[in-house]
Coordinates of C-alpha atoms in Angstrom, one line a residue:
X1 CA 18.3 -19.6 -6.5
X2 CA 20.4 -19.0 -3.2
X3 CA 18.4 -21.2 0.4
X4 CA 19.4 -21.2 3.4
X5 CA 19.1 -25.1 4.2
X6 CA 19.6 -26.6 7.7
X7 CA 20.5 -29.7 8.4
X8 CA 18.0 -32.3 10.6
X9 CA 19.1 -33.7 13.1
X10 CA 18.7 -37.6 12.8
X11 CA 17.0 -38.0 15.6
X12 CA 14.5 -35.1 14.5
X13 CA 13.7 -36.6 11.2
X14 CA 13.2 -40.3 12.8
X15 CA 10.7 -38.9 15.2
X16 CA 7.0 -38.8 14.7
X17 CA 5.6 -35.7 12.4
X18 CA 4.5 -33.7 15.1
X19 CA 2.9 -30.2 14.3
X20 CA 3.2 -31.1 10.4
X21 CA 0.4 -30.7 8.0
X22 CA 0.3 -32.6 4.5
X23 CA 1.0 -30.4 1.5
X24 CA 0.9 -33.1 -1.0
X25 CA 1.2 -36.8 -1.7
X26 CA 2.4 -38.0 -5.5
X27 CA 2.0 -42.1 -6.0
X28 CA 4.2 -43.2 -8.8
X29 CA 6.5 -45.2 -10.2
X30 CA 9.5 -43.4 -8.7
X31 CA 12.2 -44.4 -6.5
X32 CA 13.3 -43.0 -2.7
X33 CA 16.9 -42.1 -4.5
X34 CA 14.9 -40.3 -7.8
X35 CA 12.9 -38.3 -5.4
X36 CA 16.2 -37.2 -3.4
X37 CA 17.2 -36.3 -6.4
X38 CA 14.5 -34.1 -7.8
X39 CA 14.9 -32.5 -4.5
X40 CA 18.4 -31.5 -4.4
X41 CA 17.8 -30.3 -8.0
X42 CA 15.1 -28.0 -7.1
X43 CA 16.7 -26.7 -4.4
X44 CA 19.7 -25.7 -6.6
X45 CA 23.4 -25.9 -6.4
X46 CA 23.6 -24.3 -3.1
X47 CA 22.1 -27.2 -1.3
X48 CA 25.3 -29.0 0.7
X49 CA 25.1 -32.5 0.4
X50 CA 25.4 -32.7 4.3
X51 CA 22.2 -30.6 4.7
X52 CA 19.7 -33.4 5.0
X53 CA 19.7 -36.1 6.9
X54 CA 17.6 -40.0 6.3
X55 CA 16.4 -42.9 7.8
X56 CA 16.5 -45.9 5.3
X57 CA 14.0 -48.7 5.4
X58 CA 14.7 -52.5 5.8
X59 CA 16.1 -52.5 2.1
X60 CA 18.1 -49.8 2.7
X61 CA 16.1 -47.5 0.3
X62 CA 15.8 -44.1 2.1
X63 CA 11.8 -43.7 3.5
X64 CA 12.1 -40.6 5.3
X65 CA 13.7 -37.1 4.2
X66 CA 13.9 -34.4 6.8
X67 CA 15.3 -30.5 6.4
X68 CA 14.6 -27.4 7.1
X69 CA 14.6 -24.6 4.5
X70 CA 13.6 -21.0 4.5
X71 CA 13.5 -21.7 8.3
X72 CA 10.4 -23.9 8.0
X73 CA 10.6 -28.0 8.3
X74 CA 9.9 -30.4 5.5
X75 CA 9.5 -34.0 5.9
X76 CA 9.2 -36.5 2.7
X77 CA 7.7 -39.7 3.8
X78 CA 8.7 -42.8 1.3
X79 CA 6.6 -45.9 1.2
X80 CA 6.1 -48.5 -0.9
X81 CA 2.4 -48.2 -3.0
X82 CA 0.1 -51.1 -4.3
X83 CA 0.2 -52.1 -7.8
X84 CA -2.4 -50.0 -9.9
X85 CA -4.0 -50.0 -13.0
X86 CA -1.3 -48.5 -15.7
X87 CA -1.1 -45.4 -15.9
X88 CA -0.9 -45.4 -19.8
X89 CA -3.2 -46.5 -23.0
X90 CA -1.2 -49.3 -23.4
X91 CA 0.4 -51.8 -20.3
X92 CA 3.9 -51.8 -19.5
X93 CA 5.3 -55.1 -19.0
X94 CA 7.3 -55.6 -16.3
X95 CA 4.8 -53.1 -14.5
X96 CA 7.1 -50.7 -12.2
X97 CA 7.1 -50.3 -8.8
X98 CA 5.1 -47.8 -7.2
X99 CA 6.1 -45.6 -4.5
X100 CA 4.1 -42.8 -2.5
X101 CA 6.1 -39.8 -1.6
X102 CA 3.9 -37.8 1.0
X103 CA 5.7 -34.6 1.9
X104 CA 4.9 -32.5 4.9
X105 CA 5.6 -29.0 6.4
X106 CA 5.4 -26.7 9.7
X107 CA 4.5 -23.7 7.5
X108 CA 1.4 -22.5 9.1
X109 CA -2.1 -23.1 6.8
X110 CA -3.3 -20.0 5.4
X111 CA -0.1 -18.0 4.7
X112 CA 2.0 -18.2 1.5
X113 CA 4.3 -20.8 1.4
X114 CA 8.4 -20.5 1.3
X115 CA 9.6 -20.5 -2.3
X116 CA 11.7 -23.2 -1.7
X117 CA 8.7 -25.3 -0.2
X118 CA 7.1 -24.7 -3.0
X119 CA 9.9 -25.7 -5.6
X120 CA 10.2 -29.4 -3.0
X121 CA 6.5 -29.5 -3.8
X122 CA 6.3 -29.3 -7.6
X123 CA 10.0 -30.9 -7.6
X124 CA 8.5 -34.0 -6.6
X125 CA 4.9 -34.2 -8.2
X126 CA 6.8 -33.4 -11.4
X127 CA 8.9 -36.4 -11.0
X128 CA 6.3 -38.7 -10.0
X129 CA 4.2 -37.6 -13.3
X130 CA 6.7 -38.0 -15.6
X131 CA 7.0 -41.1 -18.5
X132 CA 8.8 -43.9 -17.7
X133 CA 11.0 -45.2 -20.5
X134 CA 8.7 -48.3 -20.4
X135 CA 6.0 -46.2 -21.1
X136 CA 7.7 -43.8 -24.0
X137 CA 8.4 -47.3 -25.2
X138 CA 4.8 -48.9 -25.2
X139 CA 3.3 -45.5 -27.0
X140 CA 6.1 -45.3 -29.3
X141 CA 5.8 -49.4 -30.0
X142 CA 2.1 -48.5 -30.4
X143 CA 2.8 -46.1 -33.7
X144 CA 4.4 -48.3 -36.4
X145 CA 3.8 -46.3 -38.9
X146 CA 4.6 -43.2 -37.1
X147 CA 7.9 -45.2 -36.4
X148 CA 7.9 -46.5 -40.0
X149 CA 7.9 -43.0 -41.6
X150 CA 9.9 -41.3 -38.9
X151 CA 13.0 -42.4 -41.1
X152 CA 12.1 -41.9 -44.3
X153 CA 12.3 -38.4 -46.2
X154 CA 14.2 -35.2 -46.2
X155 CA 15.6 -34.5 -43.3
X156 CA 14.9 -31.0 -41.2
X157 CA 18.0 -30.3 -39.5
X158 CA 18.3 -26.6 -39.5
X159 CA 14.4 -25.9 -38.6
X160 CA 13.3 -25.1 -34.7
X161 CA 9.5 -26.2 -34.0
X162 CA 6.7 -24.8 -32.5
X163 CA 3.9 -27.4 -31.5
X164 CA 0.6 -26.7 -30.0
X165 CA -1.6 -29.6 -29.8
X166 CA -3.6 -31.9 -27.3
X167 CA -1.0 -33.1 -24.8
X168 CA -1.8 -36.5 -25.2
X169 CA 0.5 -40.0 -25.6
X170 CA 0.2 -39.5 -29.6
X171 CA 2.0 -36.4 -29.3
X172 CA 4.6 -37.5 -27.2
X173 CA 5.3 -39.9 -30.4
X174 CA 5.0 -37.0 -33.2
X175 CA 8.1 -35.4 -31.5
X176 CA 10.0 -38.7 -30.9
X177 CA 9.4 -38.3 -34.7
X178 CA 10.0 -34.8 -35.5
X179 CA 13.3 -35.8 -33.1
X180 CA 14.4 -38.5 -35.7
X181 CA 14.1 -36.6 -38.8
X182 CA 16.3 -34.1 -37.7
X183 CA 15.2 -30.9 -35.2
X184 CA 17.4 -30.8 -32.1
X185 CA 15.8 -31.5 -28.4
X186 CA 16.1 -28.0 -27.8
X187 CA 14.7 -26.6 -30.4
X188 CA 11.2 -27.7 -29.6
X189 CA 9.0 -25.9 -28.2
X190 CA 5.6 -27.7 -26.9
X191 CA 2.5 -25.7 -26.0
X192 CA -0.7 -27.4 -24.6
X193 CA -4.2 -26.3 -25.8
X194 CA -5.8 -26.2 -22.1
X195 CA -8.0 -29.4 -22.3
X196 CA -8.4 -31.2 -19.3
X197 CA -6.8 -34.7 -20.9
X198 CA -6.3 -37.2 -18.6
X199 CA -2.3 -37.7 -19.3
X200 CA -1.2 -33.6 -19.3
X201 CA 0.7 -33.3 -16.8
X202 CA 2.4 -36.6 -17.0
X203 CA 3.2 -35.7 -21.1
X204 CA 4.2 -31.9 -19.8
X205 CA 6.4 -33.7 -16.7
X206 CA 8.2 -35.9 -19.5
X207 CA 8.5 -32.8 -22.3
X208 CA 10.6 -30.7 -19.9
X209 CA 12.5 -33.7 -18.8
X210 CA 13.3 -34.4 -22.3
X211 CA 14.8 -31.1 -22.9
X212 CA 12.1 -29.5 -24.5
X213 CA 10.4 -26.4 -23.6
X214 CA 6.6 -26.9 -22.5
X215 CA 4.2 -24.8 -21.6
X216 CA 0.1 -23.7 -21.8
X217 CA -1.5 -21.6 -24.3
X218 CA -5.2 -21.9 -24.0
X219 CA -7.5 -21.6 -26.8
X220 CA -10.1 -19.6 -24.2
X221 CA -7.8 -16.7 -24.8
X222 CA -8.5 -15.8 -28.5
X223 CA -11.9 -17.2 -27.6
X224 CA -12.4 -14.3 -25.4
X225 CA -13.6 -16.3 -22.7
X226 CA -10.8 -16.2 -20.7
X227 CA -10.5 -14.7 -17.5
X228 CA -8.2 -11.6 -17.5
X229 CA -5.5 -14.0 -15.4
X230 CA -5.5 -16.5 -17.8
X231 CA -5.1 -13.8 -19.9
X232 CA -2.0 -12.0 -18.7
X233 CA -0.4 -15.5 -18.4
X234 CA -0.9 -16.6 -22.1
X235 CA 1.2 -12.9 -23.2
X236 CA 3.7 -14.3 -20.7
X237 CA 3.8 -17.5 -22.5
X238 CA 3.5 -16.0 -25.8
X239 CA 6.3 -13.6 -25.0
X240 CA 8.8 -16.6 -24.4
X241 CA 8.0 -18.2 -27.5
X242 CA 8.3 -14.9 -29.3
X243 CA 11.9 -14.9 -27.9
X244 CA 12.3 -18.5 -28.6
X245 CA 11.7 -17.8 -32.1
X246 CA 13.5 -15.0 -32.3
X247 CA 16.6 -17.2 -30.9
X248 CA 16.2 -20.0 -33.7
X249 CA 16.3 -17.2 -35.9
X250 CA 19.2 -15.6 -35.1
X251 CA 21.1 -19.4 -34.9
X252 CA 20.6 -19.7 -38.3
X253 CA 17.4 -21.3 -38.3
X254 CA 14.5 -21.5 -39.7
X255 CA 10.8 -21.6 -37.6
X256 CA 8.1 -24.2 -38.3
X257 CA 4.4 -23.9 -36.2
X258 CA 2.4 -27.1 -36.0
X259 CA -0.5 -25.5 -35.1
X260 CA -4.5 -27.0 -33.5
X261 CA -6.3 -23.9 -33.5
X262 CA -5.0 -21.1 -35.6
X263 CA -3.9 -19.0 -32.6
X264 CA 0.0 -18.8 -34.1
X265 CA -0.9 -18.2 -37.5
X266 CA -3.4 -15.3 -37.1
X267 CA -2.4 -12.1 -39.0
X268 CA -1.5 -8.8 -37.4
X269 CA -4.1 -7.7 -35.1
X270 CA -4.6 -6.7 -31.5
X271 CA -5.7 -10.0 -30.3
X272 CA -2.3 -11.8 -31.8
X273 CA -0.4 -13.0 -28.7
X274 CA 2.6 -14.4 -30.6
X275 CA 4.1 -11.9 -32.6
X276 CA 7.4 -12.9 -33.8
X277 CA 7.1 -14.4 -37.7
X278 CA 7.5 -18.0 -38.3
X279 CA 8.8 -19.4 -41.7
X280 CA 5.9 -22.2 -42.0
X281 CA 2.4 -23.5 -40.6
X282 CA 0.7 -26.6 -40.5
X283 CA -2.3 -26.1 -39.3
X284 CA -4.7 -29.1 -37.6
X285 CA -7.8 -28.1 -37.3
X286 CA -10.8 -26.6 -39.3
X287 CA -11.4 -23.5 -35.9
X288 CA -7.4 -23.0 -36.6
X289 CA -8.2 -22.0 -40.5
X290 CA -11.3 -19.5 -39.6
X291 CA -9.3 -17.9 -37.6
X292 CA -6.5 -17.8 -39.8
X293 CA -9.4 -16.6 -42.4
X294 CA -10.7 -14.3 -40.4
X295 CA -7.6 -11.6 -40.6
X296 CA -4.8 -11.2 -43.0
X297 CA -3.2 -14.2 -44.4
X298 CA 0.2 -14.6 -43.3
X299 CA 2.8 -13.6 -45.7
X300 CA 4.3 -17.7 -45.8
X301 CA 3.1 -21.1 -46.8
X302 CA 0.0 -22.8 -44.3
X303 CA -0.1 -26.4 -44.8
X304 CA -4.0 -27.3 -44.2
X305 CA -3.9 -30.5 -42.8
X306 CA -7.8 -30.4 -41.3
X307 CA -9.3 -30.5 -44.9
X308 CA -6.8 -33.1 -46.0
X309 CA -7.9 -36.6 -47.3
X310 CA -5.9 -38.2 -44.7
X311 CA -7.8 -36.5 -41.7
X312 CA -10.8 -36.5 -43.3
X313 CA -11.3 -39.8 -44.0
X314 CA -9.2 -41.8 -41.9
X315 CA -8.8 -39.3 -38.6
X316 CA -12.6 -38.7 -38.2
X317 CA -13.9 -42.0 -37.9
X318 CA -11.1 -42.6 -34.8
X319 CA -12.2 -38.9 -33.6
X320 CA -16.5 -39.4 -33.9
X321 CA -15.2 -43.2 -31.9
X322 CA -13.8 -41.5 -28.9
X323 CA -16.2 -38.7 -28.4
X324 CA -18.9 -41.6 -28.3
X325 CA -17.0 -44.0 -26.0
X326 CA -16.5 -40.8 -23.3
X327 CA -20.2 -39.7 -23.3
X328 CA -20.9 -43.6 -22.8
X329 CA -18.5 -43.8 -20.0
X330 CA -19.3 -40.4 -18.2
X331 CA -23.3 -41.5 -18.0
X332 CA -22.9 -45.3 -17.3
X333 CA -26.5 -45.0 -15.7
X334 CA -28.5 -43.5 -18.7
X335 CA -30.4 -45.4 -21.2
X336 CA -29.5 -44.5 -24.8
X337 CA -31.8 -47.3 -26.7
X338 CA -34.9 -45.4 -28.6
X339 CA -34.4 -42.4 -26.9
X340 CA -34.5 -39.0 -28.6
X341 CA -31.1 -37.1 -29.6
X342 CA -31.1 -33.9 -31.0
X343 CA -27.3 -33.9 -32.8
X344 CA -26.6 -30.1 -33.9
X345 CA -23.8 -30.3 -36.8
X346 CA -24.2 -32.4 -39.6
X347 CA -20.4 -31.7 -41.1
X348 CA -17.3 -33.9 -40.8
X349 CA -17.7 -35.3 -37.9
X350 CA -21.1 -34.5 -36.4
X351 CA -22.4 -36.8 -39.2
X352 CA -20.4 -39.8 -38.1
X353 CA -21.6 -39.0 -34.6
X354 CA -25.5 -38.9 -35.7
X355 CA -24.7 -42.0 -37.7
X356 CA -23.3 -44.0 -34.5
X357 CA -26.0 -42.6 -32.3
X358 CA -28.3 -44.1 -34.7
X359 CA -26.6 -47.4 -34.5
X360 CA -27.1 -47.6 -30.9
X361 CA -30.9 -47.0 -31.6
X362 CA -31.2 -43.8 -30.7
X363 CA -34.0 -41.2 -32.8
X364 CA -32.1 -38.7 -33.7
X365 CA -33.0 -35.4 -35.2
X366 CA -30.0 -33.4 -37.3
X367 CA -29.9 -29.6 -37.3
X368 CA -27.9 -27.8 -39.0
X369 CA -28.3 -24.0 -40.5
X370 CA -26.3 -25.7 -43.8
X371 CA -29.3 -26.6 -46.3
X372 CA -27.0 -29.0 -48.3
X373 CA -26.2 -30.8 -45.0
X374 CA -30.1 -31.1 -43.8
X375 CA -30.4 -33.0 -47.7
X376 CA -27.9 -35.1 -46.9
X377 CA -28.7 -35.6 -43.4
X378 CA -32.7 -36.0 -44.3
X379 CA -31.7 -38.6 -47.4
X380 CA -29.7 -40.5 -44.8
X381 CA -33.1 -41.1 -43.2
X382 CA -32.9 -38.8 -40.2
X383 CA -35.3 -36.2 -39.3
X384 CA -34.0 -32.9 -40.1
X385 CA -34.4 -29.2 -38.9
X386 CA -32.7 -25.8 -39.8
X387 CA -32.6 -24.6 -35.6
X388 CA -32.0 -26.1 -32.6
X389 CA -34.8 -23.8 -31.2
X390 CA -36.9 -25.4 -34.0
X391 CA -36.1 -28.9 -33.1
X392 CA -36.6 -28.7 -29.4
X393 CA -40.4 -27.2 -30.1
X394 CA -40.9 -30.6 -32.0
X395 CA -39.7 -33.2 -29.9
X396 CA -37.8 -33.5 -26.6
X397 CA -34.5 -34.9 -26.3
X398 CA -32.6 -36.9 -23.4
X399 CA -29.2 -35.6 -25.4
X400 CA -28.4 -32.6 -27.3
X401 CA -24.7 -32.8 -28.9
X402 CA -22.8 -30.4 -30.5
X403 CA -19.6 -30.4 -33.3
X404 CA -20.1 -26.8 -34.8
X405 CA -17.4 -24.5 -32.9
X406 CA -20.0 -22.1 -32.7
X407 CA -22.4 -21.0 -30.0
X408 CA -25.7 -23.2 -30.0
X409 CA -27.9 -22.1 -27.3
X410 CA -28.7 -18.0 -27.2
X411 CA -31.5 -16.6 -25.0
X412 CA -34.2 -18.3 -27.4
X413 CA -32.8 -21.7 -26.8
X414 CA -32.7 -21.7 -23.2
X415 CA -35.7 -21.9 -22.0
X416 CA -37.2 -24.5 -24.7
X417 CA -34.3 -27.4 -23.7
X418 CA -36.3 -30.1 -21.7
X419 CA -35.5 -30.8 -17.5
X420 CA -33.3 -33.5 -17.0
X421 CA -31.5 -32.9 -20.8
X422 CA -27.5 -33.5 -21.2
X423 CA -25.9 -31.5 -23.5
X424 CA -22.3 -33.0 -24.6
X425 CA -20.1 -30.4 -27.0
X426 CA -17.2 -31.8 -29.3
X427 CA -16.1 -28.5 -29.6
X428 CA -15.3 -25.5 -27.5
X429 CA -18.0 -23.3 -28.2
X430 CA -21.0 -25.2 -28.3
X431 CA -22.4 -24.6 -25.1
X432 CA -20.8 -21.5 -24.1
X433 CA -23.4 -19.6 -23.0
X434 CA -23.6 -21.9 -20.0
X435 CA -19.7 -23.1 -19.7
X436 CA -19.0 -19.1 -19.4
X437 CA -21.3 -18.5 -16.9
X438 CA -23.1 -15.6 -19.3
X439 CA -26.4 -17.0 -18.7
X440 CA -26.3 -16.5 -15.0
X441 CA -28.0 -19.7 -14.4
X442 CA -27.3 -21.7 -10.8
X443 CA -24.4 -24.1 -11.4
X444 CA -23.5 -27.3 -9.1
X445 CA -20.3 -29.2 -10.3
X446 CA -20.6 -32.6 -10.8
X447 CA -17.1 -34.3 -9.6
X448 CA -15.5 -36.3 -12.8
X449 CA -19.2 -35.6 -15.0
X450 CA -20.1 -31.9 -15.7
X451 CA -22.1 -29.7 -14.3
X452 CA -25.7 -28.9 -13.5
X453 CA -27.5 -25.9 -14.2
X454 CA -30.8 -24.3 -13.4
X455 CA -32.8 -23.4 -16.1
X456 CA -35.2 -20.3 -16.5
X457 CA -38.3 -22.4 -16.2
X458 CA -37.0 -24.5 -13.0
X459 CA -35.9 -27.3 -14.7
X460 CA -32.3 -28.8 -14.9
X461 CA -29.8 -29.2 -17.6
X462 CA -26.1 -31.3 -17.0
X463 CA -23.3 -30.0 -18.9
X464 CA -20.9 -33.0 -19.3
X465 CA -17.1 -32.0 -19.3
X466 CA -15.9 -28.6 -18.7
X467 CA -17.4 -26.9 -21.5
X468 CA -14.4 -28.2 -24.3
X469 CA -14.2 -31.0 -26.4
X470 CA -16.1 -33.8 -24.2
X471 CA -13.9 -36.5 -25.6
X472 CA -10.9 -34.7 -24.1
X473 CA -12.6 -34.5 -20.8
X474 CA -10.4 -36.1 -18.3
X475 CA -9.6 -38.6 -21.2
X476 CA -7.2 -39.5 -23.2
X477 CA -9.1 -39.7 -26.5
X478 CA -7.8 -41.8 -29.6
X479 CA -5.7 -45.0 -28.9
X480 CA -2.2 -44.0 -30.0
X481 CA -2.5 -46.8 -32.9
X482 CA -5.9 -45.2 -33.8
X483 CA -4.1 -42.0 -34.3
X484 CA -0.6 -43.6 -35.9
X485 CA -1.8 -42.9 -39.6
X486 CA -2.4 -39.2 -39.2
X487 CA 0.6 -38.2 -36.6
X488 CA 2.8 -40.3 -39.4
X489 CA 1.3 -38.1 -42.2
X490 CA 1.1 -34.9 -40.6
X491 CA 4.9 -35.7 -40.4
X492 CA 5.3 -36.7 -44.0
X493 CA 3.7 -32.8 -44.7
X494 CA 5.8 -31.3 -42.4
X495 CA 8.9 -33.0 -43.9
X496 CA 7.5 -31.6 -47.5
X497 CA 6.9 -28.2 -46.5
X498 CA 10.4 -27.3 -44.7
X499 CA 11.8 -28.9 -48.3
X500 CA 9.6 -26.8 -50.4
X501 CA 8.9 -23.3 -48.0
X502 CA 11.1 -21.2 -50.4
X503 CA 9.2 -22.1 -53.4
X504 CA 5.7 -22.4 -51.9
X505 CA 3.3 -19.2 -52.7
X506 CA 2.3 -17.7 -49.8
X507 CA -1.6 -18.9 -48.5
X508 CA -3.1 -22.2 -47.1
X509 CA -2.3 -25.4 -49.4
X510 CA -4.2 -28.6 -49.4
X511 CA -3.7 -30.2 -52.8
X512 CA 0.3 -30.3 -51.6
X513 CA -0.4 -32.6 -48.4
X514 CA -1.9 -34.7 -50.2
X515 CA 0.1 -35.3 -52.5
X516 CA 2.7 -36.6 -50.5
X517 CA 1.1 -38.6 -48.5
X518 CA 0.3 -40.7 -51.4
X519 CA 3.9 -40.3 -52.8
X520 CA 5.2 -41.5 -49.3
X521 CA 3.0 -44.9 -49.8
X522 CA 1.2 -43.8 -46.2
X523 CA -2.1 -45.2 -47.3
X524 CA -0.6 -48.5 -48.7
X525 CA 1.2 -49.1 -45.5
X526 CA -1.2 -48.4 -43.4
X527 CA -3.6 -50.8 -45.2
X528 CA -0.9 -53.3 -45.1
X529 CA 0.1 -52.7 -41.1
X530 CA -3.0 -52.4 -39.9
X531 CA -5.8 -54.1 -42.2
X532 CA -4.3 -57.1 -44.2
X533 CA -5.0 -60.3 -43.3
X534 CA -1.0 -60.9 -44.8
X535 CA 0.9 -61.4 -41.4
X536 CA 4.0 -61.1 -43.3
X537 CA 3.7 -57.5 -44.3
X538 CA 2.6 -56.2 -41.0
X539 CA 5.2 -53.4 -39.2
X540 CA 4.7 -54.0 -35.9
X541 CA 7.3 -54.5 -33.5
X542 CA 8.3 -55.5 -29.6
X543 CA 6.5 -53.5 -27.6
X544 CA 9.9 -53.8 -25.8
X545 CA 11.2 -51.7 -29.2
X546 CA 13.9 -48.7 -28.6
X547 CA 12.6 -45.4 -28.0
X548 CA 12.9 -42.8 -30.9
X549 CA 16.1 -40.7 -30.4
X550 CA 17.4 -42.9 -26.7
X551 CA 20.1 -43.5 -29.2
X552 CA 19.9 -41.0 -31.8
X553 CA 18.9 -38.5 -33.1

């Protein structure tokens, strides 16, 4: 990109901020000097050094940037920022100085903004969200057996990587990993699911600083309950990763998809947005293999991770955890002792959840259209019915939750749930009838809760989240170590199927991923790092431990 950049006078940028408005303000742990430097950057190799001018502070750190570009002003104000609570799962010791970089413009409110203003702009909130080494260092100390297995196996030198998953800390550690055993910086490709987590755009910030490519593909859009921008967006994304498979193709490479949520893998169809093929899948999640289901199976080999022994019986007790602990924390005021939950989904982890709602001493009452599941559920001792509509006849609950992926309340539901009810989905669809706005009903957001609806009968019903998975809501989820034994064994799969693609029959394969996570000894380590009482065999390490791939890969 070509600016025209003017130079400030010094006198200019020491004077008050006269007839400037604020466009942003970024707190973070990032220094006058690395701001300076995201801005030159951003403005491209055509900005002359001499084309700015600064007035430094008493520690001779610059605290003021002036310039003027695009024939608009733009002031950066630098100051130094209280300590705050860490910004990560895990605390950074020593904790890093804070700065707040406020940046300001002339450019009239109400009109489009310069390009180049807006490139200073995201230049610098960019920079202040990004990981800190400390912090790549506390997550990645945080997964010893993610670092344990991240050196062990077949190495995957000549494969590229496509990754859509939760941009959370955990997956910042998978592809230190996926680093370590072999695929090149820039042949990752990172794709966010949409979820509001609480750490995205620091874990996107640190992904493109780390040379991979990162970008959004929203599980709304298969959904069909996207909006037609979103829409034309995600082809836009898609379209690059097309290309950026083709491009590993023609290097000589081979393609792998870690997918959560089945949009890469689909078969041919009008509704496939990536359309380039891939060599390999490993899919995460139990939504990704309908959908994979639900058209032509891919002509290659689909490693099915979300029926796997290791996610479903180690990853869903940490899962069912943090999907409690977030509806606790987003209703800190509601009384959950003896009162009446109606839990719809009785399956992998929906039982877990009706079982820890139970705990707390909460009634609760399982539906589920599964008859197997009500026996189970109504064996466990919990009342059972085959409908929600069923169930909110009998009694009246202060909770409905959901875990199903599938739409729960239709026209008959509406109107039967009780005034005052919260309704808390685990998975995307559970509550879309409201989230999507297709029942029309009067909505009032809720800063940092949900949202509240009016019902057909006058009463009121509060939406927590955004209409996703709750425990993803402006959260970060599963502690990193909490997640550490299936990011280490999703590895140990991915590691066998790039050794084994050739030979592998085309189709979905769960016998295979387990078997080599109990060849790889992942279970006994875990056990041994995490759950002996044997301080001797434990793998834990400094939390002061080198960062996968600082030095190598």
């Amino acid at each position: 990109m070509t600016t025209e950049v003017e130079a400030e006078s010094p006198g200019d940028v020491a004077a008050a901020f006269t007839g400037l408005r604020l466009l942003d303000a970024v707190t973070g742990p990032v220094p006058p000097a690395a701001v300076r430097d995201a801005v030159s950057a951003a403005l491209g190799p055509h900005f002359p050094a001499a084309a700015w001018h600064t007035v430094d502070g008493p520690d001779g750190l610059p605290r003021t940037i002036g310039i003027r570009v695009a024939g608009r002003r733009v002031h950066l104000d630098l100051a130094p920022a209280a300590p705050a609570r860490h910004r990560t799962l895990d605390p950074v010791v020593p904790e890093p100085a804070l700065w707040r970089t406020s940046v300001l413009t002339d450019a009239p409110a109400g009109l489009p903004l310069p390009e180049p203003v807006r490139e200073i702009v995201a230049a610098v909130r960019e920079r202040a969200d990004r990981l800190t080494p400390g912090e790549v260092a506390a997550l990645w100390s945080a997964m010893p057996l993610l670092r344990h297995f991240a050196d062990r196996g077949p190495r995957i030198d000549d494969w590229a990587l496509v990754f859509r998953d939760h941009y959370v800390e955990n997956s910042v550690g998978f592809l230190l990993a996926a680093e370590r055993a072999g695929i090149p910086r820039e042949w990752i490709y990172a794709l966010a699911k949409g979820d509001r987590t609480a750490g995205r755009h620091r874990v996107h910030a640190w992904f493109r600083a780390r040379g991979y490519r990162s970008d959004l593909l929203d599980n709304s859009v298969i959904d069909g309950t996207a909006p037609g921008q979103e829409v034309a967006a995600a082809r836009l994304v898609a379209a690059d990763v097309d290309r950026f498979i083709a491009a590993a193709h023609r290097a000589g490479r081979r393609v792998l998809v870690i997918d959560d949520g089945g949009l890469l893998a689909r078969g041919a169809g009008a509704s496939r947005l990536v359309t380039e093929p891939v060599d390999a899948v490993v899919e995460l999640t139990v939504s990704g293999l309908k959908r994979i289901g639900a058209g032509p199976l891919p002509a290659i080999p689909v490693f099915n991770v979300a029926r796997s022994q290791l996610k479903s019986l180690l990853s869903y007790e940490e899962i069912a955890d943090s999907c409690l602990r977030r509806l606790r924390e987003l209703v800190p005021g509601q009384k959950f002792i003896g009162r009446r939950v109606v839990a719809v989904g009785f399956g992998t982890l929906g039982s877990r959840l009706a079982r820890r709602l139970r705990s707390l001493g909460c009634r609760v009452t399982v539906v589920d259209q599964d008859t197997l599941a009500l026996i189970q559920a109504a064996e466990q001792g919990f009342e059972t019915e085959p409908t929600l509509a069923a169930a909110l006849r009998r009694c009246t609950p202060f909770l409905v939750t959901g875990s199903t992926g599938e739409p729960l309340l239709g026209p008959d539901e509406l109107p039967l749930l009780p005034d005052g009810v919260l309704l808390a989905g685990f998975a995307t669809k559970d509550f879309s009838l409201l989230s999507t706005g297709a029942a029309g009903a009067p909505a009032d957001a809720l800063t940092g809760i949900g949202v509240r609806y009016r019902l057909p009968g006058g009463g009121l019903a509060t939406l927590l989240g955004d209409g996703r998975s709750l425990n993803l809501f402006d959260y970060e989820g599963i502690p990193n170590s909490g997640y550490d034994a299936y990011r280490a064994g999703t590895l140990i799969a991915v590691r066998e199927l790039c050794r084994r693609a050739d030979e592998l029959a085309p189709g979905v394969h769960v016998d295979e991923v387990d078997e080599a996570v109990r060849a790889a000894g992942l279970f006994e380590t875990y056990y041994d790092t995490y759950l002996s009482d044997e301080d001797s065999v434990r793998t834990w390490t400094s939390p002061n431990a080198p960062v996968a791939g600082e030095d190598r890969p």
